Amino acid sequence: MLFHIALLLLLLLAPCTFCLNQEGLILQKIKLNFDDPDNFFSDWNELDETPCKWRGVTCDTVSHSVTSLDFSNANLAGPFPAYLLCRMRNLNFISFFNNSVNSTLTESDLVACQSLVHLDLAQNLLTGGLPSSVAELVNLEYLDLTGNNFSGEIPASFGTFRQLEVLGLVENLLDGTIPAFLGNISTLKQLNLSYNPFLPGKIPPELGNLTNLETLWLTQCNLIDEIPDSLGRLGRLTDLDLALNGLDGSIPSSLTELTSVVQIELYNNSLSGELPANGWSKMTALRRIDVSMNELTGTIPTELCELPLESLNLYENSLEGDLPESIAKSTNLYELRLFQNHLTGTLPKDLGKNSALLWLDVSSNNFSGEIPAYLCEKGVLLEALMIDNSLTGEIPATLGQCRSLNRIRLANNNLSGTIPEGLWGLPHVSLLDLKSNSFSGVIAKTIGGASNLSSLILSRNRFSGNIPEEIGFLGNLLEFSGDENVFSGSLPGKIVNLGQLGKLDLHDNALSGELPEGIYSWKKLNELNLANNDLAGNIPREIGSLSVLNYLDLSGNRFSGKIPNELQNLKLNQFNLSNNRLSGDIPPLYAKVMYKNSFLGNPGLCGDIEGLCDGRSDAAHGYAWLLRLIFVLAALVLIVGVVWFYWKYRNFGKVKRAVDKSKWTLMSFHKLGFSEYEILDALDEDNVIGSGSSGKVYKVVLSNGEVVAVKKLWGSSKIADESIDVEKGNVQDDGFAAEVETLGKIRHKNIVKLWCCCTTRDCKLLVYEYMPNGGLGDLLHSTKSGLLDWPIRYKIAMDAAEGLAYLHHDCVPPIVHRDVKSNNILLDGDFGARVADFGVAKVVDANGKGAKSMSVIAGSCGYIAPEYAYTLRVNEKSDIYSFGVVILELVTGRLPVDPEYGEKDLVKWVCTTLDQKGIDHVIDTKLDSCFKEDMCKVLNIGLLCTSPLPINRPSMRRVVKMLQEIGRGNHLKNASTKDGKLTPYYYEDASDQGSVA
Ligand SMILES: *[C@@H]1O[C@H](CO)[C@@H](O)[C@H](O)[C@H]1NC(C)=O
């Protein structure tokens, strides 16, 4: 019976299988050739007669033969099935764009595809040399092999294409130089060779023969020397991009003969000199000019501004003089970026009147006069960036109606008057920066409509009146800085609705009343500064529940009542309640001398801090007498004691003078198997293994076979005693005291053990456990970096993260390391990592010491968090930033700073390289690519940690969690090498580079 059914089925199916035509059968084989995780081929039904309705397949309507195969973005993996494809005689279009085609192309592979017109294999994993035989495809017009791993030189046959219009070889591993024979492909319209590791070479003058060329894209091709004059012959060129090369000389005057260039990008070369003043008038079709970031000097030629330009980018040069009025005449102009030059004069008053201006950035120049009134005439302006100029007058009323605006930055000018009412409430504005002008008037209630506002910066103006309740509607507000104005009245009750708020700075205003209720909803508040106002009432307990608050300044107000004990929950870097009317006890955690300055000027406040409430009240006065008496007596006893001890000691010294070492005092933190003398004897210059900013490090092998590292701090008692160099002396002392104090107390597997320390009048020694593999940085950036494969690097990241997380979260009080860097992560014999060198570590809430530590730069070049530049404050978030840099080092194998990055540091380099070239150019080539997925994830953590905004950085505990998750994922599934495209977590647009306020 079963047999009969099977037979029946076979009879039913068999004829239909034969129905499928020949090409359908070929395609079924092609289907089998690929891994198809996304089921791209799901509708390729074998029971159809033709493949013509299958996804990706197009047939000739008459003959039903396959003419086109479009497998773009299908996520297919497998070798390129050239042999099968070429059996379809009428096939003229093949696209495998953005898949994982991963074979090499052999010479004979494509010769049979004689009908081929369009071949797109861009963004795949093809390897090997370029197949020279493709040049034999006489009909080929389009060849794109961008984004593969093709290597070797461009084959000579490539000079013989007959119909080729587009040649794309961008982002491969091609070497050799750009060959002159490409100048023979006379049909070529686009030649895109950017981002290949070519050898240094000139632009072949022969490329000037490509008279049909419209696009010439040679970014980062290792081009040197001058731009050949012959390029002036490319009469149809619309887009010329030679950025990121080593070209020099000036822009050849012949380029002005390019009558149809739309876009010229020449940034980041060493082009210098002036923009040619003449010749521009011939370039009547020129629309876009970008020569930003060179070293151009001189003025902006008027002739150039008379062109009907769409885009003019001249930023980051040294241009001077006026911006010609004529620029405003262009009816096409949508982009004008001139930031960071030395331009003067007024901005053209008709700017924006004749064209749909989108982007205007004239920041950091010396422009004066008023803001042009027509900027938003066409109603599309997105950005008005004009910080750091000398602009005067009022903001034109028209800007208040400009509903398209995203970003408004007018800081550091001499602008005045009131703000147009509409400007406050523009619905798309995310940044409104009016800092340091002379603006006056009130914040209008219309501000409630600014639903996208994230930064409202009004500092240092003359704004007045109440802060309107409507501010509470701004659910996206991250920063509200209104310091140094004359705001009055009480804080609006609704201000507590700002759940995203990270910074609220209203110091130096005339605010009064009490703090509003419900402050606990400021869950993300980092900084609260209300100093020097007229605020009164109690300090609300709720402040203690703001878990990320680390800056609290309520000084110079009229707050009264007790200091709530809940404040002890906070980890504060800045803590100031001075000059209020507080009374009662100080919470025990803060009742320490180092917090004294936080409480000064509160007559009723009595803690156990000496000198705080100098007996102002009568009762205290009486006791003070008694205290003083006791103190004097105690001092007398002490002096007598010391004198007695001295006599005694002198005698003792006469006997034992020979043994100088007896003067050593030993402070040990662990049970020791050695004596200090043994160490002293071994401090030999031969044993020096390193030398840091605070001292030399010796390796000492003890008699019991144990090895220790001994750090001898610089300097002698003379310097310290006589304070020849007070600054230095302080640093040394702090370094020693801090290191001993913090490290001695700590026991953690990922923190270097301090065995003991020895001190004399002349010398200070710290004895650590010895770490045979030394500093991570030294190893990672040496020839031995091959020892560190990915699993080891991952483990190191994990270990160091756990060490830091312990310091931040488990130590009481928490410890900020302040100098996290790869060389302060030491490796033991098994490459286990431990955090070391607390020379500049600081207990977080040791606020009293904070002031002193500011004079000492904490941290090392390349690792310092950006906010340090303007806050000079160091907290856990800055450690996390530095740790992020270490992660980036681990993933990229690169130094944190390197002349190769130009102005950038590693963080910026990673971001731009990711953005422009992709992940493969970022990760260390020495690492096995089968871990790519994990590396991407770890890199992402590194990028998170180095977020420019401290608030966006994850805590160390979170970092540990995330790293653990990656490790766990590893056990579950094998590393699959899908081309992991990575988007950086943040993106800085170019205009901001010039507008860092
Ligand atoms: C190409 O991809 C297929 C499918 O994922 C895989 O089985 C094969 O090993 C890969 N070949 C190469 C050379 O990587």
PDB file of N, CA and C in Angstrom, residues 753-787:
ATOM      1  N   LYS A 753      49.023  43.618  44.807  1.00  0.00           N
ATOM      2  CA  LYS A 753      49.186  43.587  46.269  1.00  0.00           C
ATOM      3  C   LYS A 753      50.363  44.451  46.689  1.00  0.00           C
ATOM      4  N   LEU A 754      50.147  45.232  47.707  1.00  0.00           N
ATOM      5  CA  LEU A 754      51.236  45.969  48.324  1.00  0.00           C
ATOM      6  C   LEU A 754      51.635  45.212  49.571  1.00  0.00           C
ATOM      7  N   TRP A 755      52.847  44.650  49.553  1.00  0.00           N
ATOM      8  CA  TRP A 755      53.262  43.848  50.707  1.00  0.00           C
ATOM      9  C   TRP A 755      53.542  44.737  51.912  1.00  0.00           C
ATOM     10  N   CYS A 756      54.334  45.744  51.670  1.00  0.00           N
ATOM     11  CA  CYS A 756      54.675  46.604  52.800  1.00  0.00           C
ATOM     12  C   CYS A 756      55.300  47.879  52.271  1.00  0.00           C
ATOM     13  N   CYS A 757      55.500  48.829  53.156  1.00  0.00           N
ATOM     14  CA  CYS A 757      56.263  49.981  52.754  1.00  0.00           C
ATOM     15  C   CYS A 757      57.260  50.333  53.835  1.00  0.00           C
ATOM     16  N   CYS A 758      58.406  50.828  53.424  1.00  0.00           N
ATOM     17  CA  CYS A 758      59.445  51.197  54.368  1.00  0.00           C
ATOM     18  C   CYS A 758      59.753  52.668  54.182  1.00  0.00           C
ATOM     19  N   THR A 759      59.931  53.350  55.266  1.00  0.00           N
ATOM     20  CA  THR A 759      60.245  54.774  55.181  1.00  0.00           C
ATOM     21  C   THR A 759      61.442  55.113  56.051  1.00  0.00           C
ATOM     22  N   THR A 760      62.271  56.002  55.543  1.00  0.00           N
ATOM     23  CA  THR A 760      63.230  56.658  56.432  1.00  0.00           C
ATOM     24  C   THR A 760      63.128  58.125  56.117  1.00  0.00           C
ATOM     25  N   ARG A 761      64.025  58.873  56.790  1.00  0.00           N
ATOM     26  CA  ARG A 761      64.038  60.286  56.481  1.00  0.00           C
ATOM     27  C   ARG A 761      64.469  60.520  55.035  1.00  0.00           C
ATOM     28  N   ASP A 762      65.237  59.614  54.483  1.00  0.00           N
ATOM     29  CA  ASP A 762      65.808  59.868  53.165  1.00  0.00           C
ATOM     30  C   ASP A 762      65.068  59.192  52.020  1.00  0.00           C
ATOM     31  N   CYS A 763      64.284  58.228  52.330  1.00  0.00           N
ATOM     32  CA  CYS A 763      63.856  57.360  51.239  1.00  0.00           C
ATOM     33  C   CYS A 763      62.553  56.653  51.569  1.00  0.00           C
ATOM     34  N   LYS A 764      61.796  56.411  50.546  1.00  0.00           N
ATOM     35  CA  LYS A 764      60.538  55.707  50.736  1.00  0.00           C
ATOM     36  C   LYS A 764      60.449  54.542  49.763  1.00  0.00           C
ATOM     37  N   LEU A 765      60.102  53.397  50.271  1.00  0.00           N
ATOM     38  CA  LEU A 765      60.022  52.217  49.417  1.00  0.00           C
ATOM     39  C   LEU A 765      58.646  51.574  49.514  1.00  0.00           C
ATOM     40  N   LEU A 766      58.150  51.136  48.387  1.00  0.00           N
ATOM     41  CA  LEU A 766      56.899  50.380  48.378  1.00  0.00           C
ATOM     42  C   LEU A 766      57.212  48.998  47.804  1.00  0.00           C
ATOM     43  N   VAL A 767      56.820  47.967  48.527  1.00  0.00           N
ATOM     44  CA  VAL A 767      57.136  46.615  48.068  1.00  0.00           C
ATOM     45  C   VAL A 767      55.862  45.930  47.578  1.00  0.00           C
ATOM     46  N   TYR A 768      55.844  45.625  46.291  1.00  0.00           N
ATOM     47  CA  TYR A 768      54.667  45.014  45.676  1.00  0.00           C
ATOM     48  C   TYR A 768      54.937  43.569  45.289  1.00  0.00           C
ATOM     49  N   GLU A 769      53.867  42.868  45.027  1.00  0.00           N
ATOM     50  CA  GLU A 769      54.052  41.577  44.388  1.00  0.00           C
ATOM     51  C   GLU A 769      54.619  41.836  42.989  1.00  0.00           C
ATOM     52  N   TYR A 770      55.431  40.889  42.529  1.00  0.00           N
ATOM     53  CA  TYR A 770      56.083  41.080  41.238  1.00  0.00           C
ATOM     54  C   TYR A 770      55.200  40.517  40.123  1.00  0.00           C
ATOM     55  N   MET A 771      55.059  41.293  39.055  1.00  0.00           N
ATOM     56  CA  MET A 771      54.217  40.861  37.936  1.00  0.00           C
ATOM     57  C   MET A 771      55.133  40.596  36.741  1.00  0.00           C
ATOM     58  N   PRO A 772      55.391  39.316  36.446  1.00  0.00           N
ATOM     59  CA  PRO A 772      56.443  38.972  35.480  1.00  0.00           C
ATOM     60  C   PRO A 772      56.216  39.534  34.081  1.00  0.00           C
ATOM     61  N   ASN A 773      54.973  39.693  33.682  1.00  0.00           N
ATOM     62  CA  ASN A 773      54.772  40.157  32.307  1.00  0.00           C
ATOM     63  C   ASN A 773      54.645  41.668  32.173  1.00  0.00           C
ATOM     64  N   GLY A 774      54.862  42.365  33.274  1.00  0.00           N
ATOM     65  CA  GLY A 774      54.958  43.820  33.213  1.00  0.00           C
ATOM     66  C   GLY A 774      53.675  44.525  32.821  1.00  0.00           C
ATOM     67  N   GLY A 775      53.834  45.745  32.325  1.00  0.00           N
ATOM     68  CA  GLY A 775      52.677  46.568  31.988  1.00  0.00           C
ATOM     69  C   GLY A 775      52.044  46.125  30.678  1.00  0.00           C
ATOM     70  N   LEU A 776      50.730  46.177  30.634  1.00  0.00           N
ATOM     71  CA  LEU A 776      49.998  45.783  29.435  1.00  0.00           C
ATOM     72  C   LEU A 776      50.436  46.616  28.232  1.00  0.00           C
ATOM     73  N   GLY A 777      50.566  47.924  28.436  1.00  0.00           N
ATOM     74  CA  GLY A 777      50.909  48.818  27.334  1.00  0.00           C
ATOM     75  C   GLY A 777      52.234  48.433  26.713  1.00  0.00           C
ATOM     76  N   ASP A 778      53.245  48.187  27.581  1.00  0.00           N
ATOM     77  CA  ASP A 778      54.560  47.853  27.054  1.00  0.00           C
ATOM     78  C   ASP A 778      54.505  46.611  26.181  1.00  0.00           C
ATOM     79  N   LEU A 779      53.724  45.641  26.632  1.00  0.00           N
ATOM     80  CA  LEU A 779      53.638  44.388  25.903  1.00  0.00           C
ATOM     81  C   LEU A 779      52.840  44.553  24.609  1.00  0.00           C
ATOM     82  N   LEU A 780      51.708  45.218  24.753  1.00  0.00           N
ATOM     83  CA  LEU A 780      50.780  45.361  23.623  1.00  0.00           C
ATOM     84  C   LEU A 780      51.410  46.147  22.481  1.00  0.00           C
ATOM     85  N   HIS A 781      52.221  47.128  22.824  1.00  0.00           N
ATOM     86  CA  HIS A 781      52.781  47.983  21.783  1.00  0.00           C
ATOM     87  C   HIS A 781      54.227  47.616  21.465  1.00  0.00           C
ATOM     88  N   SER A 782      54.599  46.381  21.808  1.00  0.00           N
ATOM     89  CA  SER A 782      55.948  45.943  21.467  1.00  0.00           C
ATOM     90  C   SER A 782      55.854  44.848  20.418  1.00  0.00           C
ATOM     91  N   THR A 783      57.015  44.331  20.034  1.00  0.00           N
ATOM     92  CA  THR A 783      57.019  43.273  19.030  1.00  0.00           C
ATOM     93  C   THR A 783      56.447  41.984  19.601  1.00  0.00           C
ATOM     94  N   LYS A 784      56.345  41.942  20.935  1.00  0.00           N
ATOM     95  CA  LYS A 784      55.834  40.716  21.532  1.00  0.00           C
ATOM     96  C   LYS A 784      54.307  40.691  21.623  1.00  0.00           C
ATOM     97  N   SER A 785      53.661  41.656  20.987  1.00  0.00           N
ATOM     98  CA  SER A 785      52.212  41.742  21.135  1.00  0.00           C
ATOM     99  C   SER A 785      51.515  40.482  20.631  1.00  0.00           C
ATOM    100  N   GLY A 786      52.225  39.706  19.791  1.00  0.00           N
ATOM    101  CA  GLY A 786      51.644  38.462  19.295  1.00  0.00           C
ATOM    102  C   GLY A 786      51.283  37.491  20.416  1.00  0.00           C
ATOM    103  N   LEU A 787      51.953  37.659  21.578  1.00  0.00           N
ATOM    104  CA  LEU A 787      51.627  36.797  22.720  1.00  0.00           C
ATOM    105  C   LEU A 787      50.190  36.994  23.183  1.00  0.00           C
TER     106      LEU A 787
END
